[in-house]
Coordinates of C-alpha atoms in Angstrom, one line a residue:
Chain A
X448 CA 310.5 171.7 16.7
X449 CA 311.4 174.4 19.4
X450 CA 311.0 173.0 22.8
X451 CA 308.5 175.2 24.7
X452 CA 309.3 176.2 28.2
X453 CA 306.7 175.3 30.7
X454 CA 306.5 177.2 34.0
X455 CA 304.6 175.5 36.7
X456 CA 302.4 177.4 39.0
X457 CA 301.7 175.5 42.1
X458 CA 298.5 175.8 44.5
X459 CA 298.5 179.3 45.9
X460 CA 301.1 180.4 43.7
X461 CA 301.8 182.8 40.8
X462 CA 304.1 183.5 38.1
X463 CA 304.7 185.4 34.8
X464 CA 305.9 184.1 31.3
X465 CA 307.2 185.8 28.4
X466 CA 308.8 184.8 25.1
X467 CA 306.3 182.1 24.3
X468 CA 306.7 180.1 27.4
X469 CA 303.7 178.4 28.8
X470 CA 302.3 178.7 32.2
X471 CA 300.6 175.7 33.8
X472 CA 298.8 174.7 36.8
X473 CA 297.2 171.3 37.3
X474 CA 294.3 169.9 39.3
X475 CA 292.3 173.2 39.8
X476 CA 289.0 172.2 41.9
X477 CA 287.5 174.9 43.7
X478 CA 290.5 177.0 43.1
X479 CA 290.6 179.4 40.3
X480 CA 293.3 179.7 37.8
X481 CA 293.4 183.5 36.6
X482 CA 295.5 184.5 33.9
X483 CA 296.2 188.0 32.6
X484 CA 297.8 188.8 29.3
X485 CA 299.4 191.9 27.5
X486 CA 298.9 191.1 23.8
X487 CA 301.3 193.8 22.6
X488 CA 304.3 193.0 24.9
X489 CA 303.2 189.3 25.0
X490 CA 303.5 189.2 28.8
X491 CA 301.4 186.5 30.6
X492 CA 300.7 185.9 34.3
X493 CA 299.0 183.3 36.1
X494 CA 297.6 182.9 39.5
X495 CA 296.2 179.6 41.2
X496 CA 294.0 181.5 43.8
X497 CA 292.7 179.3 46.7
X498 CA 290.4 181.7 48.7
X499 CA 288.4 184.8 47.9
X500 CA 289.6 187.1 50.5
X501 CA 292.6 187.8 52.7
X502 CA 290.4 189.3 55.4
X503 CA 290.0 185.9 56.9
X504 CA 293.8 185.3 56.8
X505 CA 295.3 184.1 60.3
X506 CA 298.8 183.4 59.1
X507 CA 301.7 185.7 60.2
X508 CA 303.0 186.5 56.7
X509 CA 300.4 186.3 54.2
X510 CA 301.0 184.3 51.0
X511 CA 299.9 187.0 48.5
X512 CA 299.1 184.4 45.8
X513 CA 296.6 182.6 47.8
X514 CA 293.8 185.1 48.1
X515 CA 292.1 186.7 45.0
X516 CA 292.5 190.2 46.5
X517 CA 296.1 190.0 46.9
X518 CA 297.0 188.0 43.9
X519 CA 295.6 190.2 41.4
X520 CA 297.5 193.2 42.4
X521 CA 300.6 191.2 42.9
X522 CA 300.5 189.6 39.5
X523 CA 299.8 193.1 37.9
X524 CA 302.9 194.6 39.8
X525 CA 305.2 191.7 38.4
X526 CA 303.8 192.1 35.0
X527 CA 303.9 196.0 34.8
X528 CA 307.6 195.8 36.1
X529 CA 308.2 193.8 32.9
X530 CA 306.8 196.5 30.8
X531 CA 303.1 195.3 30.5
X532 CA 300.5 198.0 30.4
X533 CA 297.5 197.8 32.5
X534 CA 295.1 199.3 29.9
X535 CA 296.0 196.6 27.5
X536 CA 295.5 193.6 29.9
X537 CA 292.9 191.1 29.1
X538 CA 292.0 188.3 31.7
X539 CA 290.8 184.8 31.4
X540 CA 289.8 182.4 34.1
X541 CA 289.0 178.7 34.7
X542 CA 288.2 176.7 37.9
X543 CA 286.0 177.6 40.7
X544 CA 284.3 174.3 40.6
X545 CA 282.2 172.7 43.2
X546 CA 283.7 169.3 43.4
X547 CA 281.2 167.9 45.7
X548 CA 277.6 169.1 45.9
X549 CA 277.0 168.9 49.7
X550 CA 273.5 169.3 51.1
X551 CA 273.0 172.0 53.8
X552 CA 276.3 173.3 53.1
X553 CA 278.2 176.1 54.9
X554 CA 279.8 179.1 53.1
X555 CA 283.2 177.5 53.4
X556 CA 282.0 174.8 51.3
X557 CA 280.6 177.0 48.4
X558 CA 284.2 178.2 47.9
X559 CA 284.5 177.8 44.2
X560 CA 281.7 180.2 43.1
X561 CA 283.0 182.6 45.8
X562 CA 286.5 182.6 44.3
X563 CA 285.2 183.2 40.9
X564 CA 282.9 186.3 42.3
X565 CA 285.7 187.7 44.1
X566 CA 288.3 187.4 41.2
X567 CA 285.5 189.0 38.9
X568 CA 284.9 191.9 41.2
X569 CA 288.8 192.3 41.5
X570 CA 289.3 192.6 37.9
X571 CA 286.4 194.9 37.6
X572 CA 288.0 197.2 40.1
X573 CA 291.1 197.4 37.8
X574 CA 288.8 197.8 34.7
X575 CA 290.7 194.6 33.2
X576 CA 288.0 193.1 30.7
X577 CA 287.4 189.2 31.2
X578 CA 287.7 187.8 27.7
X579 CA 286.2 184.4 28.5
X580 CA 286.1 181.8 31.2
X581 CA 285.4 178.2 31.9
X582 CA 284.2 178.1 35.6
X583 CA 281.9 176.4 38.0
X584 CA 280.4 173.1 37.3
X585 CA 282.0 170.0 39.3
X586 CA 285.0 169.2 37.3
X587 CA 288.6 169.3 37.9
X588 CA 290.7 171.4 35.5
X589 CA 294.3 171.6 34.4
X590 CA 295.3 174.8 32.5
X591 CA 297.9 175.9 30.2
X592 CA 298.4 179.4 29.1
X593 CA 300.4 180.5 25.9
X594 CA 302.4 183.7 26.5
X595 CA 302.7 184.2 22.7
X596 CA 299.2 183.4 21.6
X597 CA 297.3 184.3 24.9
X598 CA 295.3 181.1 24.3
X599 CA 294.1 179.4 27.6
X600 CA 294.0 175.6 27.1
X601 CA 291.7 173.8 29.6
X602 CA 291.8 169.8 30.2
X603 CA 289.2 168.1 32.2
X604 CA 288.3 164.5 32.8
X605 CA 284.7 164.9 31.5
X606 CA 285.1 167.4 28.5
X607 CA 288.8 166.5 27.3
X608 CA 290.7 169.7 25.9
X609 CA 289.1 173.0 25.0
X610 CA 290.6 176.3 24.1
X611 CA 289.4 179.6 25.3
Chain B
X707 CA 302.1 177.5 61.1
X708 CA 302.3 178.4 64.6
X709 CA 299.7 176.2 66.1
X710 CA 301.2 172.9 64.7
X711 CA 304.9 173.8 65.1
X712 CA 304.3 173.3 68.9
X713 CA 303.2 169.6 68.4
X714 CA 305.2 167.4 70.2
X715 CA 306.5 164.0 68.9
X716 CA 304.2 162.2 71.4
X717 CA 301.3 164.1 70.2
X718 CA 302.0 163.1 66.6
X719 CA 302.0 159.4 67.7
X720 CA 298.6 160.0 69.4
X721 CA 297.2 161.2 66.0
X722 CA 298.9 158.2 64.6
X723 CA 297.2 155.9 67.0
X724 CA 293.9 157.7 66.2
X725 CA 294.6 156.7 62.5
X726 CA 295.5 153.3 63.6
X727 CA 292.3 152.6 65.4
X728 CA 290.1 154.2 62.9
X729 CA 291.7 152.5 59.8
X730 CA 292.0 149.3 61.6
X731 CA 288.2 149.1 62.0
X732 CA 287.6 150.2 58.4
X733 CA 290.0 147.6 57.1
X734 CA 288.2 145.0 59.1
X735 CA 285.0 146.3 57.6
X736 CA 286.6 146.1 54.1
X737 CA 287.7 142.5 54.6
X738 CA 284.3 141.4 55.7
X739 CA 282.9 142.9 52.7
X740 CA 285.4 141.4 50.3
X741 CA 285.7 138.1 52.3
X742 CA 289.6 138.4 51.9
X743 CA 292.3 139.6 54.1
X744 CA 293.1 143.4 53.9
X745 CA 296.5 144.6 54.8
X746 CA 296.9 148.1 56.2
X747 CA 299.9 150.1 56.2
X748 CA 301.2 151.9 59.5
X749 CA 299.4 155.2 59.4
X750 CA 301.3 158.3 58.6
X751 CA 300.8 161.5 60.2
X752 CA 302.2 164.5 58.3
X753 CA 302.2 168.2 57.9
X754 CA 302.3 168.6 54.2
X755 CA 302.6 171.4 51.9
X756 CA 299.3 171.7 49.8
X757 CA 301.2 171.1 46.6
X758 CA 302.4 167.7 48.2
X759 CA 299.0 166.2 49.3
X760 CA 297.9 165.0 45.9
X761 CA 301.4 163.5 45.4
X762 CA 300.4 161.0 47.9
X763 CA 297.9 159.5 45.6
X764 CA 299.9 159.6 42.3
X765 CA 300.0 163.5 41.6
X766 CA 297.8 166.2 41.1
X767 CA 296.5 165.1 37.7
X768 CA 295.9 161.4 38.7
X769 CA 292.4 160.3 38.1
X770 CA 291.0 159.0 41.2
X771 CA 287.6 157.8 42.6
X772 CA 287.1 159.7 46.0
X773 CA 284.2 159.4 48.4
X774 CA 284.0 162.5 50.5
X775 CA 282.6 163.0 54.0
X776 CA 282.3 166.0 56.1
X777 CA 282.8 165.0 59.6
X778 CA 280.5 166.9 61.7
X779 CA 280.3 167.1 65.6
X780 CA 282.6 168.0 68.4
X781 CA 285.7 167.5 66.2
X782 CA 284.9 168.5 62.7
X783 CA 287.0 167.6 59.9
X784 CA 287.1 166.2 56.2
X785 CA 287.4 162.7 55.2
X786 CA 288.5 161.1 51.9
X787 CA 288.4 157.6 50.9
X788 CA 290.5 157.3 47.8
X789 CA 291.2 154.5 45.2
X790 CA 292.6 154.4 42.0
X791 CA 290.3 153.9 39.0
X792 CA 291.8 150.6 38.3
X793 CA 291.3 149.2 41.8
X794 CA 287.8 150.6 41.8
X795 CA 287.1 148.5 38.5
X796 CA 288.5 145.3 40.3
X797 CA 286.5 146.1 43.3
X798 CA 283.3 146.4 41.4
X799 CA 284.0 143.2 39.5
X800 CA 285.0 141.1 42.4
X801 CA 282.6 142.2 44.8
X802 CA 279.5 143.1 42.9
X803 CA 279.8 141.1 39.7
X804 CA 278.2 144.1 37.9
X805 CA 281.0 145.2 35.7
X806 CA 281.6 143.8 32.4
X807 CA 285.1 143.5 30.8
X808 CA 285.9 146.4 28.7
X809 CA 283.0 148.4 29.9
X810 CA 283.3 152.1 29.2
X811 CA 282.1 154.6 31.8
X812 CA 280.3 153.9 35.0
X813 CA 276.7 153.3 35.5
X814 CA 274.7 155.1 38.4
X815 CA 274.5 151.5 40.3
X816 CA 278.4 151.2 40.3
X817 CA 279.0 154.8 41.3
X818 CA 276.5 154.3 44.2
X819 CA 277.9 151.1 45.0
X820 CA 281.4 152.6 45.4
X821 CA 280.0 155.4 47.4
X822 CA 278.3 153.2 49.8
X823 CA 281.6 151.2 50.2
X824 CA 283.3 154.4 51.2
X825 CA 280.4 155.2 53.4
X826 CA 280.7 151.9 55.2
X827 CA 284.5 152.3 55.7
X828 CA 284.1 155.9 56.7
X829 CA 281.5 155.0 59.0
X830 CA 283.6 152.4 60.9
X831 CA 286.6 154.7 61.0
X832 CA 284.6 157.3 62.5
X833 CA 282.7 155.2 65.1
X834 CA 285.8 153.5 66.4
X835 CA 287.2 157.1 66.7
X836 CA 284.3 158.4 68.4
X837 CA 284.3 155.5 70.9
X838 CA 287.9 155.9 71.5
X839 CA 287.8 159.7 72.0
X840 CA 284.3 159.9 73.6
X841 CA 283.8 163.0 71.2
X842 CA 280.5 163.1 69.2
X843 CA 281.5 162.7 65.3
X844 CA 279.0 162.0 62.8
X845 CA 279.6 161.8 59.0
X846 CA 277.7 163.7 56.4
X847 CA 275.9 162.1 53.5
X848 CA 279.0 160.7 51.5
X849 CA 279.7 162.2 47.9
X850 CA 281.6 160.6 45.2
X851 CA 283.8 162.0 42.3
X852 CA 285.8 160.7 39.7
X853 CA 288.4 163.4 38.8
X854 CA 291.8 164.7 39.3
X855 CA 293.3 164.1 42.9
X856 CA 294.5 167.6 43.0
X857 CA 291.0 169.1 42.4
X858 CA 289.3 166.8 44.7
X859 CA 291.8 166.8 47.7
X860 CA 292.2 170.7 47.6
X861 CA 288.7 170.8 48.6
X862 CA 289.5 169.4 51.9
X863 CA 292.2 171.9 52.5
X864 CA 290.3 175.1 52.4
X865 CA 290.0 175.4 56.2
X866 CA 293.9 175.4 56.4
X867 CA 294.1 178.0 53.6
X868 CA 293.6 180.9 55.8
X869 CA 296.2 179.9 58.2
X870 CA 299.0 178.6 56.1
X871 CA 300.1 176.7 53.2
X872 CA 300.3 173.1 54.7
X873 CA 297.7 170.9 56.2
X874 CA 298.1 168.0 58.7
X875 CA 296.5 165.0 57.7
X876 CA 296.3 161.3 58.9
X877 CA 296.7 158.9 56.1
X878 CA 296.4 155.1 55.7
X879 CA 296.8 152.8 52.9
X880 CA 295.0 149.7 52.4
X881 CA 296.4 146.6 50.5
X882 CA 294.2 143.8 49.6
X883 CA 295.9 140.4 49.6
X884 CA 299.2 142.1 48.4
X885 CA 297.2 142.7 45.3
X886 CA 297.1 146.1 43.8
X887 CA 293.6 147.1 45.2
X888 CA 295.0 150.2 46.8
X889 CA 293.0 152.6 48.8
X890 CA 293.9 155.5 50.9
X891 CA 292.1 157.0 53.8
X892 CA 292.8 160.6 54.6
X893 CA 291.4 162.3 57.7
X894 CA 291.9 166.0 57.7
X895 CA 290.6 167.4 61.1
X896 CA 289.8 171.1 61.0
X897 CA 292.7 173.0 62.6
X898 CA 290.6 173.7 65.6
X899 CA 289.8 170.1 66.2
X900 CA 293.1 169.0 67.2
X901 CA 292.9 170.6 70.7
X902 CA 289.7 168.6 71.2
X903 CA 291.0 165.5 70.3
X904 CA 294.1 165.9 72.4
X905 CA 292.0 167.1 75.2
X906 CA 289.6 164.1 75.0
X907 CA 292.5 161.8 75.2
X908 CA 294.1 163.4 78.1
X909 CA 297.2 164.5 76.2
X910 CA 296.7 168.1 77.3
X911 CA 294.9 169.6 80.2

């Protein structure tokens, strides 16, 4: 059996994969694991997005992978540089959960749904269709994205493994 | 992370003491609850990259029980009481005798009991901290989750996300009678709370 390369994507991090390598990110809570795929060139990209908008950034140098409005363009750039085409791109996403349902919660605590909304809006702007998603709820997720098949495999404590 | 790079060693010591006092009271509460001695490790204060926070409790995918409370008041923050599943089961068996051997899943009663234990511990942690600092601090209603450590803890890091890729946390580990009942306390004050804590303790003018 051929050993498959697994490329780990950390929190507030992004990366791309080709040649059947697998992109993996663990323990998604309110963060969103967003994947892009060019099925012809078989180039895959994954971002572990933590916050919806870089407008609120107060850091000196922005970590592009952290915010959905900067992570998606950055991921696109990297994939396009490898020969992927934007009009062939398909997106999938998982995460954006609300791990704790607080009463009287502030906007910051509704971070999961807001991450999903903002990723959706961003993809819409680039006219990239979202093929499928497994978002919301109150479960943690670990995801693996296969750069050969474009299949996103999602593991959670409650629901085991599912593929979208 | 500019606001933290200027922290002096003695300021970190002050935070360690904050953890020591809070967790000391919580350990006493736990010890009373269990009617057994509970040991406590020296608190750690660390500025950790987000990636590494979950490593402290066994990795991002480690399944843990977590009781989460939002600290409200003058020095807001997030608080987690985290115990491994195995420890939680032992706790339920010993303390409450409501768990059967080989039982699958958790009843609502068990979850509620664990949540209440977390609540008692967090409450004693916070009230001693409030006494010490003379700051008003009140815990929110506790929430419990059984899930991946990474998913749970990232929830408490959002406030730090907008200013960098690491968070300052005060961590204490419990050990019951050298047995493997292991619990972790994380107090993650909001970035703006540090100044208030230092000011209240007379560390800065």
